[in-house]
Amino acid sequence: MAGDDLPQPYDAKALAPAKKRQRSNSPSGSEQPRKLKRPGQRARITDAQREELRQRAIEREREQAAAAAQTDHQRAAINDVVRAHYNSVPERGRDWRKTDSRIKGLRSFNNWVKSCIIQKFAPDEDHTPGAFERGISSGKELLILDIGCGKGGDLGKWQQAPQTVELYVGLDPADISIDQAKERYRGMAQRDRHGGRGGRGGGPYRRPQPRLFEARFHVKDCFGETIEDIEIIRQVGFTQSNISGDRGFDVVSMMFCMHYAFETEAKARQMLKNVAGSLKKGGRFIGTIPNSDVIGERVREFNEKQKAKAEKAEDPKADEAKEDGETEEGEEKEEGEAEETAEWGNEIYRVRFPGKTPEDGIFRPPFGWKYSFFLHEAVEEVPEYVVPWEAFRALAEDYNLELQYHKSFSDIWDTEKDDPTLGPLSERMGVRERGGGELLVSPEEMEAAAFYVGFCFYKV
């Protein structure tokens, strides 16, 4: 029937009666509590055993402390080696570098690349290109922080920056280098007072001499400690916060030195804290570092060759083919003979790893991959560290540093050599002959230059 389809009234009596819950078998509060078992013989230790365990723990702590102290000592020793090396490099003067140096082409090329990066990224977004030459001023002058300033080799480049520099602060851990940087600045100031040379070169290449900026120099390890305790840094503006502000430097420069920070993650982060803390919002972080792509590819090629040698040495057919008494490259080393490690270079430069390297050329973890670097007349087997690019880029993002530019030195040359400003600059700096002529850098020097990349990050 149709009525059967209608909703029926709720009948509570039709429900099944609730089942009684069974009582728990656990003892009630009135019963005696269950007696706990006494620990067995294995759970009991004697006073002598307890003392032995305590002594073992003390010994472990002592060993860990000794290992940590040894690590700190080794790191301090490496820092001392680097500092002592740069303090000991003689200041031979600009004339020697331009005429008698065996790597004068490489020196000129590297300086031109640094000038390119300064010319492209030092000016702020309100700067009008060519304003200085036309006598136009935006009313804004740059505040520059040069970390790893060395002997002040970039002071002249900053004086020729497209936008006028108001203040330059140079920091370096090598005290003698800082003294030489101060002396170089005093020489520039003296020439400035007496109307010394203008832009390099003469005739149509000559530029008016900009007013010399104020400069401060301090001895400081910018990778091992904060730079906030330097008064001029605090006056310009330094923040520990991730929130970018209007106070701070316009540019932080780090040329050919940042690789020392990648000894440990702590140093790399301290370096980036100092960079980001010093930059105002919109500030630029520029620099040059070894090219991890080149290093990784060289390491991968070396390991592939070593693997092929090992496989050939284990091949019984290869043993049969060898003549009596003949030795073959790749055989096991004699006892006491050093294992072959990744190494490459030419007469001008050389890179050598002291131990094993990753087979695929990818450096994981990204810190502590030490190698020795030699550059004729400049660097004598100084320990350096690989800066894996993608790891560095990701780490920089943690400090609100956004990548804007990343090119190898070879690519920078190919891109900028015909630029209306940077092309003639390469001629004035002795990189190539006048009128867009022949490159004055040897193939060996260009191979050494290809070991590096330039970069620019913006503080967001």
Tab-separated table of C-alpha atoms in Angstrom:
chain	number	residue	atom	x	y	z
A	1	MET	CA	0.000	0.000	0.000
A	2	ALA	CA	0.959	3.562	-0.486
A	3	GLY	CA	0.778	4.190	3.253
A	4	ASP	CA	3.577	1.696	3.897
A	5	ASP	CA	5.996	4.044	2.139
A	6	LEU	CA	5.313	6.858	4.594
A	7	PRO	CA	7.736	7.506	7.489
A	8	GLN	CA	6.791	5.445	10.563
A	9	PRO	CA	6.651	6.933	14.064
A	10	TYR	CA	9.681	6.321	16.297
A	11	ASP	CA	9.059	3.419	18.738
A	12	ALA	CA	11.640	3.298	21.543
A	13	LYS	CA	10.182	0.000	22.881
A	14	ALA	CA	11.109	-1.761	19.681
A	15	LEU	CA	14.828	-1.211	20.360
A	16	ALA	CA	16.913	-4.118	21.650
A	17	PRO	CA	17.801	-3.796	25.338
A	18	ALA	CA	21.314	-2.573	26.053
A	19	LYS	CA	23.814	-5.265	26.927
A	20	LYS	CA	25.310	-5.191	30.370
A	21	ARG	CA	28.980	-4.297	30.430
A	22	GLN	CA	31.130	-7.029	31.835
A	23	ARG	CA	32.924	-6.171	35.014
A	24	SER	CA	36.642	-5.771	34.845
A	25	ASN	CA	38.768	-8.526	36.319
A	26	SER	CA	41.328	-5.999	37.560
A	27	PRO	CA	41.608	-5.756	41.342
A	28	SER	CA	39.507	-3.123	43.026
A	29	GLY	CA	40.876	-0.518	45.335
A	30	SER	CA	39.982	-2.639	48.355
A	31	GLU	CA	42.188	-5.517	47.269
A	32	GLN	CA	45.882	-5.745	48.067
A	33	PRO	CA	48.140	-4.157	45.373
A	34	ARG	CA	50.113	-6.571	43.283
A	35	LYS	CA	53.658	-6.942	44.474
A	36	LEU	CA	56.324	-5.719	42.063
A	37	LYS	CA	59.017	-8.113	41.018
A	38	ARG	CA	62.497	-7.360	42.152
A	39	PRO	CA	64.969	-6.824	39.288
A	40	GLY	CA	66.892	-9.891	38.313
A	41	GLN	CA	70.597	-10.404	38.577
A	42	ARG	CA	71.215	-8.991	35.082
A	43	ALA	CA	69.496	-5.711	35.980
A	44	ARG	CA	71.738	-5.162	38.989
A	45	ILE	CA	75.276	-3.778	38.607
A	46	THR	CA	77.967	-3.494	41.170
A	47	ASP	CA	79.589	-0.262	42.290
A	48	ALA	CA	82.724	-1.253	40.407
A	49	GLN	CA	80.785	-1.705	37.182
A	50	ARG	CA	78.998	1.599	37.696
A	51	GLU	CA	82.344	3.336	38.177
A	52	GLU	CA	83.700	1.678	35.043
A	53	LEU	CA	80.744	2.994	33.007
A	54	ARG	CA	81.274	6.457	34.431
A	55	GLN	CA	84.947	6.389	33.485
A	56	ARG	CA	84.066	5.275	29.961
A	57	ALA	CA	81.651	8.193	29.604
A	58	ILE	CA	84.315	10.603	30.839
A	59	GLU	CA	86.816	9.153	28.375
A	60	ARG	CA	84.351	9.532	25.486
A	61	GLU	CA	83.744	13.156	26.401
A	62	ARG	CA	87.492	13.742	26.618
A	63	GLU	CA	88.042	12.189	23.179
A	64	GLN	CA	85.226	14.243	21.662
A	65	ALA	CA	86.632	17.433	23.170
A	66	ALA	CA	90.111	16.575	21.879
A	67	ALA	CA	88.745	15.890	18.387
A	68	ALA	CA	86.842	19.179	18.408
A	69	ALA	CA	89.936	21.034	19.604
A	70	GLN	CA	92.025	19.413	16.873
A	71	THR	CA	89.458	20.426	14.245
A	72	ASP	CA	89.441	23.997	15.548
A	73	HIS	CA	93.239	23.997	15.535
A	74	GLN	CA	93.347	22.766	11.937
A	75	ARG	CA	90.863	25.422	10.840
A	76	ALA	CA	92.803	28.100	12.671
A	77	ALA	CA	95.981	26.836	11.026
A	78	ILE	CA	94.374	27.094	7.578
A	79	ASN	CA	93.217	30.630	8.354
A	80	ASP	CA	96.735	31.494	9.487
A	81	VAL	CA	98.202	30.036	6.280
A	82	VAL	CA	95.864	32.096	4.108
A	83	ARG	CA	96.446	35.255	6.144
A	84	ALA	CA	100.214	34.766	6.150
A	85	HIS	CA	100.258	34.123	2.414
A	86	TYR	CA	98.456	37.314	1.482
A	87	ASN	CA	100.510	39.293	3.976
A	88	SER	CA	103.701	37.981	2.370
A	89	VAL	CA	102.803	38.746	-1.256
A	90	PRO	CA	104.948	41.776	-2.150
A	91	GLU	CA	103.404	44.939	-3.526
A	92	ARG	CA	105.361	45.336	-6.771
A	93	GLY	CA	103.502	48.327	-8.113
A	94	ARG	CA	101.274	49.050	-11.069
A	95	ASP	CA	104.113	49.523	-13.564
A	96	TRP	CA	105.519	46.045	-12.868
A	97	ARG	CA	102.069	44.459	-13.180
A	98	LYS	CA	101.589	46.138	-16.550
A	99	THR	CA	105.012	45.392	-18.047
A	100	ASP	CA	107.119	42.700	-16.348
A	101	SER	CA	104.530	40.325	-14.918
A	102	ARG	CA	104.332	36.979	-16.674
A	103	ILE	CA	100.563	36.977	-16.185
A	104	LYS	CA	99.951	40.625	-17.058
A	105	GLY	CA	97.301	39.566	-19.576
A	106	LEU	CA	95.423	37.568	-16.941
A	107	ARG	CA	95.734	40.388	-14.406
A	108	SER	CA	94.311	42.865	-16.911
A	109	PHE	CA	91.529	40.497	-17.917
A	110	ASN	CA	90.473	39.761	-14.326
A	111	ASN	CA	90.521	43.464	-13.489
A	112	TRP	CA	88.399	44.203	-16.549
A	113	VAL	CA	85.845	41.570	-15.490
A	114	LYS	CA	85.641	43.121	-12.027
A	115	SER	CA	85.193	46.538	-13.627
A	116	CYS	CA	82.400	45.130	-15.798
A	117	ILE	CA	80.539	43.841	-12.753
A	118	ILE	CA	81.012	47.152	-10.934
A	119	GLN	CA	79.919	49.172	-13.971
A	120	LYS	CA	76.820	47.018	-14.533
A	121	PHE	CA	75.550	46.513	-10.993
A	122	ALA	CA	76.964	49.206	-8.706
A	123	PRO	CA	74.543	51.975	-9.805
A	124	ASP	CA	71.114	52.000	-8.200
A	125	GLU	CA	67.888	51.803	-10.197
A	126	ASP	CA	67.489	55.601	-10.254
A	127	HIS	CA	70.882	56.165	-11.862
A	128	THR	CA	70.931	57.569	-15.396
A	129	PRO	CA	73.583	55.894	-17.600
A	130	GLY	CA	76.246	58.376	-18.685
A	131	ALA	CA	75.136	60.875	-16.043
A	132	PHE	CA	78.647	61.457	-14.740
A	133	GLU	CA	80.062	62.245	-18.179
A	134	ARG	CA	77.224	64.716	-18.809
A	135	GLY	CA	77.590	66.347	-15.404
A	136	ILE	CA	74.206	65.090	-14.198
A	137	SER	CA	73.798	64.100	-10.560
A	138	SER	CA	70.888	62.188	-9.061
A	139	GLY	CA	71.861	63.508	-5.647
A	140	LYS	CA	72.444	59.949	-4.422
A	141	GLU	CA	75.957	58.681	-3.802
A	142	LEU	CA	76.877	55.067	-3.167
A	143	LEU	CA	77.952	53.416	0.072
A	144	ILE	CA	80.311	50.502	-0.671
A	145	LEU	CA	81.412	47.634	1.584
A	146	ASP	CA	84.346	45.652	0.165
A	147	ILE	CA	84.765	42.361	2.064
A	148	GLY	CA	88.157	40.804	1.397
A	149	CYS	CA	89.498	44.078	0.022
A	150	GLY	CA	93.110	42.858	0.188
A	151	LYS	CA	95.620	45.539	-0.750
A	152	GLY	CA	92.905	47.847	-2.074
A	153	GLY	CA	93.254	46.794	-5.689
A	154	ASP	CA	89.676	47.805	-6.525
A	155	LEU	CA	89.838	51.342	-5.128
A	156	GLY	CA	90.479	52.796	-8.574
A	157	LYS	CA	87.610	50.814	-10.072
A	158	TRP	CA	85.231	52.255	-7.503
A	159	GLN	CA	86.471	55.771	-8.204
A	160	GLN	CA	85.555	55.195	-11.859
A	161	ALA	CA	82.120	53.731	-11.013
A	162	PRO	CA	79.238	55.171	-13.088
A	163	GLN	CA	77.566	56.491	-9.939
A	164	THR	CA	79.622	58.561	-7.515
A	165	VAL	CA	80.808	56.766	-4.388
A	166	GLU	CA	80.444	58.606	-1.088
A	167	LEU	CA	81.916	56.033	1.309
A	168	TYR	CA	84.083	52.958	0.828
A	169	VAL	CA	84.693	50.521	3.707
A	170	GLY	CA	87.339	47.829	3.175
A	171	LEU	CA	87.601	44.763	5.427
A	172	ASP	CA	90.230	42.015	5.315
A	173	PRO	CA	91.730	39.550	7.829
A	174	ALA	CA	95.318	40.230	6.678
A	175	ASP	CA	96.685	43.178	8.655
A	176	ILE	CA	99.609	43.912	6.327
A	177	SER	CA	97.251	43.916	3.349
A	178	ILE	CA	95.070	46.470	5.133
A	179	ASP	CA	98.129	48.651	5.759
A	180	GLN	CA	98.961	48.482	2.047
A	181	ALA	CA	95.355	49.345	1.157
A	182	LYS	CA	95.550	52.418	3.393
A	183	GLU	CA	98.799	53.433	1.709
A	184	ARG	CA	97.239	53.018	-1.725
A	185	TYR	CA	94.304	55.181	-0.704
A	186	ARG	CA	96.647	57.869	0.640
A	187	GLY	CA	98.423	57.890	-2.721
A	188	MET	CA	95.099	58.324	-4.509
A	189	ALA	CA	94.149	61.149	-2.158
A	190	GLN	CA	97.446	62.903	-2.821
A	191	ARG	CA	96.967	62.675	-6.585
A	192	ASP	CA	93.398	63.880	-6.139
A	193	ARG	CA	94.585	66.993	-4.286
A	194	HIS	CA	97.172	67.744	-6.963
A	195	GLY	CA	94.915	67.013	-9.918
A	196	GLY	CA	96.553	63.698	-10.833
A	197	ARG	CA	95.749	61.441	-13.732
A	198	GLY	CA	92.180	61.147	-14.885
A	199	GLY	CA	90.736	58.153	-16.607
A	200	ARG	CA	93.285	55.667	-17.869
A	201	GLY	CA	94.608	56.387	-21.302
A	202	GLY	CA	94.504	59.654	-23.162
A	203	GLY	CA	92.905	61.474	-26.045
A	204	PRO	CA	89.338	60.373	-26.791
A	205	TYR	CA	89.539	57.745	-24.039
A	206	ARG	CA	90.186	60.235	-21.283
A	207	ARG	CA	87.515	60.692	-18.618
A	208	PRO	CA	87.312	63.473	-16.050
A	209	GLN	CA	88.675	62.451	-12.667
A	210	PRO	CA	85.864	61.879	-10.134
A	211	ARG	CA	86.150	63.260	-6.640
A	212	LEU	CA	87.786	60.736	-4.322
A	213	PHE	CA	85.441	59.163	-1.810
A	214	GLU	CA	85.933	58.799	1.936
A	215	ALA	CA	87.438	55.416	2.875
A	216	ARG	CA	87.768	53.362	6.059
A	217	PHE	CA	89.775	50.169	6.497
A	218	HIS	CA	89.565	47.524	9.219
A	219	VAL	CA	91.226	44.187	9.930
A	220	LYS	CA	88.364	41.713	10.251
A	221	ASP	CA	87.560	38.030	9.744
A	222	CYS	CA	84.204	38.449	8.032
A	223	PHE	CA	83.564	34.699	7.801
A	224	GLY	CA	84.243	33.752	11.404
A	225	GLU	CA	82.529	36.593	13.258
A	226	THR	CA	79.959	39.333	12.901
A	227	ILE	CA	80.996	42.704	11.505
A	228	GLU	CA	78.316	44.509	13.493
A	229	ASP	CA	80.887	45.514	16.118
A	230	ILE	CA	82.622	47.861	13.640
A	231	GLU	CA	81.394	51.377	14.355
A	232	ILE	CA	81.172	52.584	10.750
A	233	ILE	CA	79.119	49.484	9.857
A	234	ARG	CA	76.635	50.291	12.629
A	235	GLN	CA	76.500	53.935	11.573
A	236	VAL	CA	75.621	53.038	7.989
A	237	GLY	CA	73.171	50.395	9.173
A	238	PHE	CA	73.298	46.723	10.119
A	239	THR	CA	70.394	44.447	10.952
A	240	GLN	CA	70.072	40.934	12.323
A	241	SER	CA	66.478	40.789	11.096
A	242	ASN	CA	65.319	39.215	7.840
A	243	ILE	CA	63.161	42.281	7.228
A	244	SER	CA	64.929	44.548	4.742
A	245	GLY	CA	65.140	48.239	5.529
A	246	ASP	CA	66.237	51.517	3.986
A	247	ARG	CA	69.461	51.736	6.011
A	248	GLY	CA	72.608	49.952	4.941
A	249	PHE	CA	75.158	49.787	2.145
A	250	ASP	CA	74.207	50.039	-1.504
A	251	VAL	CA	76.753	47.427	-2.571
A	252	VAL	CA	78.670	44.644	-0.843
A	253	SER	CA	81.560	43.401	-2.976
A	254	MET	CA	83.453	40.148	-2.481
A	255	MET	CA	86.050	39.597	-5.211
A	256	PHE	CA	88.120	36.373	-5.302
A	257	CYS	CA	87.683	35.557	-1.613
A	258	MET	CA	84.276	34.048	-0.841
A	259	HIS	CA	85.482	30.471	-1.410
A	260	TYR	CA	87.263	30.570	1.956
A	261	ALA	CA	83.861	30.793	3.664
A	262	PHE	CA	82.795	27.373	2.382
A	263	GLU	CA	85.131	25.553	4.738
A	264	THR	CA	82.091	24.976	6.980
A	265	GLU	CA	78.382	25.712	6.881
A	266	ALA	CA	78.787	27.922	9.956
A	267	LYS	CA	81.307	30.130	8.133
A	268	ALA	CA	79.185	30.300	4.990
A	269	ARG	CA	76.146	31.349	6.997
A	270	GLN	CA	78.134	33.896	8.999
A	271	MET	CA	79.406	35.359	5.742
A	272	LEU	CA	75.871	35.667	4.366
A	273	LYS	CA	74.608	37.121	7.651
A	274	ASN	CA	77.247	39.838	7.344
A	275	VAL	CA	76.385	40.487	3.699
A	276	ALA	CA	72.618	40.548	4.142
A	277	GLY	CA	72.819	42.442	7.429
A	278	SER	CA	74.893	45.184	5.790
A	279	LEU	CA	72.750	45.661	2.674
A	280	LYS	CA	69.749	47.923	2.453
A	281	LYS	CA	66.650	46.803	0.579
A	282	GLY	CA	67.505	46.797	-3.113
A	283	GLY	CA	71.231	46.620	-2.359
A	284	ARG	CA	73.522	44.535	-4.551
A	285	PHE	CA	75.848	41.713	-3.534
A	286	ILE	CA	78.491	41.302	-6.253
A	287	GLY	CA	81.552	39.108	-6.490
A	288	THR	CA	83.683	36.505	-8.208
A	289	ILE	CA	84.250	32.888	-7.150
A	290	PRO	CA	85.739	29.689	-8.607
A	291	ASN	CA	83.446	28.002	-11.109
A	292	SER	CA	82.063	24.850	-9.462
A	293	ASP	CA	80.832	23.602	-12.856
A	294	VAL	CA	84.405	23.579	-14.164
A	295	ILE	CA	85.703	21.959	-10.977
A	296	GLY	CA	82.960	19.321	-10.985
A	297	GLU	CA	83.544	18.431	-14.636
A	298	ARG	CA	87.298	18.103	-14.132
A	299	VAL	CA	86.761	15.913	-11.079
A	300	ARG	CA	84.267	13.721	-12.924
A	301	GLU	CA	86.662	13.249	-15.848
A	302	PHE	CA	89.492	12.340	-13.482
A	303	ASN	CA	87.390	9.760	-11.645
A	304	GLU	CA	86.214	8.216	-14.909
A	305	LYS	CA	89.829	7.787	-16.012
A	306	GLN	CA	90.765	6.282	-12.658
A	307	LYS	CA	87.869	3.847	-12.866
A	308	ALA	CA	88.883	2.808	-16.383
A	309	LYS	CA	92.466	2.258	-15.216
A	310	ALA	CA	91.299	0.116	-12.303
A	311	GLU	CA	89.092	-2.015	-14.553
A	312	LYS	CA	91.919	-2.472	-17.021
A	313	ALA	CA	94.318	-3.466	-14.247
A	314	GLU	CA	91.884	-6.164	-13.065
A	315	ASP	CA	91.415	-7.582	-16.570
A	316	PRO	CA	93.390	-10.881	-16.837
A	317	LYS	CA	93.703	-10.463	-20.598
A	318	ALA	CA	95.471	-7.173	-20.047
A	319	ASP	CA	97.955	-8.933	-17.755
A	320	GLU	CA	98.682	-11.545	-20.420
A	321	ALA	CA	99.206	-8.874	-23.049
A	322	LYS	CA	101.839	-7.056	-21.017
A	323	GLU	CA	105.440	-7.912	-21.696
A	324	ASP	CA	107.672	-9.214	-18.954
A	325	GLY	CA	108.923	-6.452	-16.693
A	326	GLU	CA	106.661	-3.832	-18.257
A	327	THR	CA	104.629	-1.632	-15.941
A	328	GLU	CA	101.420	0.117	-16.823
A	329	GLU	CA	99.938	3.376	-15.720
A	330	GLY	CA	97.142	2.809	-13.231
A	331	GLU	CA	98.674	-0.190	-11.465
A	332	GLU	CA	98.562	-0.363	-7.704
A	333	LYS	CA	100.898	2.034	-5.992
A	334	GLU	CA	103.971	0.831	-4.197
A	335	GLU	CA	103.786	0.886	-0.431
A	336	GLY	CA	104.302	4.421	0.847
A	337	GLU	CA	103.570	6.010	-2.539
A	338	ALA	CA	100.834	8.659	-2.498
A	339	GLU	CA	97.535	7.908	-4.188
A	340	GLU	CA	96.815	9.905	-7.311
A	341	THR	CA	94.207	12.623	-6.777
A	342	ALA	CA	92.312	15.015	-9.026
A	343	GLU	CA	94.678	17.632	-10.424
A	344	TRP	CA	94.802	19.871	-13.482
A	345	GLY	CA	96.179	23.155	-14.783
A	346	ASN	CA	98.948	24.544	-16.969
A	347	GLU	CA	102.177	26.514	-16.554
A	348	ILE	CA	100.278	29.448	-15.044
A	349	TYR	CA	97.830	27.852	-12.636
A	350	ARG	CA	97.200	24.499	-10.967
A	351	VAL	CA	94.384	22.954	-8.933
A	352	ARG	CA	95.015	19.886	-6.772
A	353	PHE	CA	92.709	17.993	-4.412
A	354	PRO	CA	94.438	16.328	-1.446
A	355	GLY	CA	92.104	13.331	-1.246
A	356	LYS	CA	89.176	11.523	-2.803
A	357	THR	CA	86.558	13.464	-4.720
A	358	PRO	CA	82.940	12.574	-5.637
A	359	GLU	CA	82.745	10.258	-8.642
A	360	ASP	CA	79.978	12.258	-10.328
A	361	GLY	CA	81.614	15.629	-9.633
A	362	ILE	CA	78.708	16.756	-7.445
A	363	PHE	CA	79.961	17.939	-4.073
A	364	ARG	CA	77.744	16.634	-1.275
A	365	PRO	CA	77.601	17.973	1.390
A	366	PRO	CA	78.496	21.357	-0.107
A	367	PHE	CA	81.043	22.382	2.537
A	368	GLY	CA	84.630	21.476	3.334
A	369	TRP	CA	85.834	20.308	-0.110
A	370	LYS	CA	89.382	21.596	0.119
A	371	TYR	CA	91.825	21.914	-2.752
A	372	SER	CA	95.144	23.690	-3.251
A	373	PHE	CA	95.373	26.501	-5.771
A	374	PHE	CA	98.529	27.837	-7.390
A	375	LEU	CA	98.711	30.924	-9.594
A	376	HIS	CA	102.051	32.126	-10.893
A	377	GLU	CA	103.290	35.284	-9.106
A	378	ALA	CA	100.095	35.532	-7.072
A	379	VAL	CA	99.000	32.433	-5.127
A	380	GLU	CA	101.348	29.771	-3.742
A	381	GLU	CA	99.474	26.506	-3.078
A	382	VAL	CA	96.923	28.137	-0.802
A	383	PRO	CA	94.040	25.975	0.499
A	384	GLU	CA	90.676	26.954	-0.974
A	385	TYR	CA	87.192	25.426	-0.901
A	386	VAL	CA	84.698	24.499	-3.586
A	387	VAL	CA	81.588	26.705	-3.687
A	388	PRO	CA	78.870	24.471	-5.203
A	389	TRP	CA	76.828	27.048	-7.069
A	390	GLU	CA	73.305	25.725	-6.544
A	391	ALA	CA	73.948	25.159	-2.840
A	392	PHE	CA	75.264	28.716	-2.528
A	393	ARG	CA	72.274	30.105	-4.399
A	394	ALA	CA	69.817	28.213	-2.180
A	395	LEU	CA	71.649	29.330	0.949
A	396	ALA	CA	71.600	32.961	-0.213
A	397	GLU	CA	67.816	32.808	-0.557
A	398	ASP	CA	67.601	32.117	3.187
A	399	TYR	CA	68.982	35.630	3.665
A	400	ASN	CA	66.693	37.406	1.171
A	401	LEU	CA	69.362	37.532	-1.523
A	402	GLU	CA	67.853	36.955	-4.962
A	403	LEU	CA	70.054	35.991	-7.913
A	404	GLN	CA	70.206	38.481	-10.779
A	405	TYR	CA	73.375	37.555	-12.664
A	406	HIS	CA	75.697	34.566	-13.003
A	407	LYS	CA	78.236	34.197	-15.828
A	408	SER	CA	81.621	32.612	-16.340
A	409	PHE	CA	84.500	34.957	-17.133
A	410	SER	CA	84.591	33.551	-20.670
A	411	ASP	CA	80.895	34.333	-21.164
A	412	ILE	CA	81.362	37.818	-19.719
A	413	TRP	CA	84.037	38.498	-22.323
A	414	ASP	CA	81.888	37.192	-25.171
A	415	THR	CA	78.912	39.240	-23.980
A	416	GLU	CA	80.566	42.535	-23.051
A	417	LYS	CA	83.597	42.903	-25.346
A	418	ASP	CA	81.557	44.850	-27.920
A	419	ASP	CA	79.624	46.924	-25.395
A	420	PRO	CA	79.972	50.660	-26.204
A	421	THR	CA	81.350	51.344	-22.720
A	422	LEU	CA	82.961	48.094	-21.605
A	423	GLY	CA	84.537	47.329	-24.983
A	424	PRO	CA	86.703	50.479	-25.043
A	425	LEU	CA	87.396	49.900	-21.342
A	426	SER	CA	89.004	46.561	-22.222
A	427	GLU	CA	91.349	48.425	-24.572
A	428	ARG	CA	92.282	51.019	-21.970
A	429	MET	CA	92.992	48.250	-19.467
A	430	GLY	CA	95.268	46.333	-21.838
A	431	VAL	CA	92.991	43.352	-22.449
A	432	ARG	CA	93.073	43.826	-26.218
A	433	GLU	CA	94.589	46.154	-28.756
A	434	ARG	CA	93.012	49.476	-29.651
A	435	GLY	CA	90.218	49.643	-32.176
A	436	GLY	CA	88.739	46.292	-31.205
A	437	GLY	CA	92.002	44.570	-32.028
A	438	GLU	CA	93.634	41.323	-31.018
A	439	LEU	CA	93.166	39.839	-27.552
A	440	LEU	CA	96.288	40.401	-25.450
A	441	VAL	CA	95.606	37.429	-23.164
A	442	SER	CA	97.335	34.110	-23.890
A	443	PRO	CA	95.375	30.834	-24.205
A	444	GLU	CA	96.973	29.625	-20.952
A	445	GLU	CA	95.813	32.788	-19.203
A	446	MET	CA	92.297	32.429	-20.618
A	447	GLU	CA	92.155	28.855	-19.321
A	448	ALA	CA	93.019	30.168	-15.861
A	449	ALA	CA	90.404	32.927	-16.183
A	450	ALA	CA	87.741	30.373	-17.139
A	451	PHE	CA	88.149	28.947	-13.634
A	452	TYR	CA	85.981	31.809	-12.304
A	453	VAL	CA	82.439	33.190	-12.487
A	454	GLY	CA	80.939	36.571	-11.658
A	455	PHE	CA	77.622	37.066	-9.869
A	456	CYS	CA	75.159	39.614	-8.545
A	457	PHE	CA	72.368	39.161	-5.982
A	458	TYR	CA	69.755	41.730	-4.963
A	459	LYS	CA	68.553	42.194	-1.377
A	460	VAL	CA	64.765	41.818	-1.413
